[in-house]
């Protein structure tokens, strides 16, 4: 079985979409220990969304979708707190207020 997961880095104000053959929580620990060079700079990451118990083909398809334009839009709607656009808008409000 496999999973697809979405991580959020407050320091980078970015999401990371990935898939794993194990549990999302275990993969999160690996990201936060610096085992992935693409996410090392955003430590600490938090798990904001996951889809567990997928077969490998479904996980691969779902990961590709979530990384696509439509998938990013879907994530923005599902996870508005963890959207870079939301954080940019909030920081602009803080500066102008």
Coordinates of C-alpha atoms in Angstrom, one line a residue:
X1 CA 0.0 0.0 0.0
X2 CA 1.0 3.6 -0.6
X3 CA 0.1 7.1 0.4
X4 CA 0.1 10.6 -1.0
X5 CA 0.8 13.5 1.4
X6 CA 1.1 17.2 1.5
X7 CA 3.5 18.9 3.8
X8 CA 3.7 22.6 4.7
X9 CA 6.8 24.7 5.6
X10 CA 6.1 27.8 7.6
X11 CA 9.6 29.1 7.0
X12 CA 9.3 28.8 3.2
X13 CA 5.5 29.4 3.0
X14 CA 5.4 26.4 0.6
X15 CA 3.7 23.1 0.2
X16 CA 5.4 19.8 -0.7
X17 CA 3.5 17.0 -2.4
X18 CA 4.9 13.5 -2.2
X19 CA 4.1 9.8 -2.1
X20 CA 5.5 7.0 -0.1
X21 CA 5.1 3.2 0.1
X22 CA 4.9 3.6 3.9
X23 CA 2.9 5.8 6.3
X24 CA 2.8 9.5 5.8
X25 CA 3.8 10.2 9.4
X26 CA 7.0 8.1 9.0
X27 CA 7.8 9.9 5.8
X28 CA 7.3 13.3 7.6
X29 CA 9.9 12.2 10.2
X30 CA 12.4 11.5 7.3
X31 CA 11.7 14.9 5.8
X32 CA 12.2 16.7 9.1
X33 CA 15.5 14.7 9.7
X34 CA 16.9 16.2 6.5
X35 CA 16.9 13.0 4.5
X36 CA 15.4 14.6 1.4
X37 CA 17.5 17.3 -0.3
X38 CA 14.5 19.0 -1.8
X39 CA 12.8 19.6 1.6
X40 CA 15.9 20.1 3.8
X41 CA 15.7 23.9 3.6
X42 CA 12.1 24.0 4.8
X43 CA 12.5 22.1 8.1
X44 CA 10.3 21.9 10.1
X45 CA 7.5 20.5 7.9
X46 CA 4.0 19.7 9.1
X47 CA 1.7 17.1 7.6
X48 CA -1.5 19.0 6.5
X49 CA -3.1 16.3 4.3
X50 CA -2.7 12.7 3.4
X51 CA -4.5 9.9 1.5
X52 CA -3.6 6.5 2.9
X53 CA -4.1 2.9 1.8
X54 CA -3.7 3.5 -2.0
X55 CA -2.3 1.1 -4.4
X56 CA 1.0 2.2 -6.0
X57 CA -0.6 3.1 -9.3
X58 CA -3.3 5.2 -7.7
X59 CA -0.8 7.0 -5.5
X60 CA 1.4 7.9 -8.5
X61 CA -1.7 9.2 -10.4
X62 CA -2.9 11.2 -7.4
X63 CA 0.5 12.7 -6.8
X64 CA 0.8 13.8 -10.4
X65 CA -2.7 15.4 -10.2
X66 CA -1.9 17.2 -6.9
X67 CA 1.3 18.7 -8.5
X68 CA -0.7 19.8 -11.6
X69 CA -2.3 23.2 -12.0
X70 CA -5.8 21.8 -11.3
X71 CA -4.4 19.9 -8.3
X72 CA -2.8 23.0 -6.9
X73 CA -6.0 24.8 -7.3
X74 CA -7.9 22.0 -5.6
X75 CA -5.4 22.0 -2.7
X76 CA -5.8 25.8 -2.4
X77 CA -9.6 25.3 -2.0
X78 CA -9.3 22.3 0.4
X79 CA -6.4 23.8 2.5
X80 CA -6.8 27.6 2.4
X81 CA -4.6 28.1 5.4
X82 CA -1.7 26.3 3.7
X83 CA -1.8 28.2 0.4
X84 CA 1.1 30.5 -0.5
X85 CA -1.4 32.9 -1.9
X86 CA -3.2 33.2 1.4
X87 CA 0.1 33.9 3.3
X88 CA 1.2 36.5 0.7
X89 CA -2.2 38.3 1.0
X90 CA -2.0 38.2 4.8
X91 CA 1.5 39.6 4.9
X92 CA 0.6 42.4 2.5
X93 CA -2.3 43.3 4.7
X94 CA 0.0 43.5 7.7
X95 CA 2.4 45.8 6.0
X96 CA -0.3 48.2 4.6
X97 CA -2.3 48.2 7.9

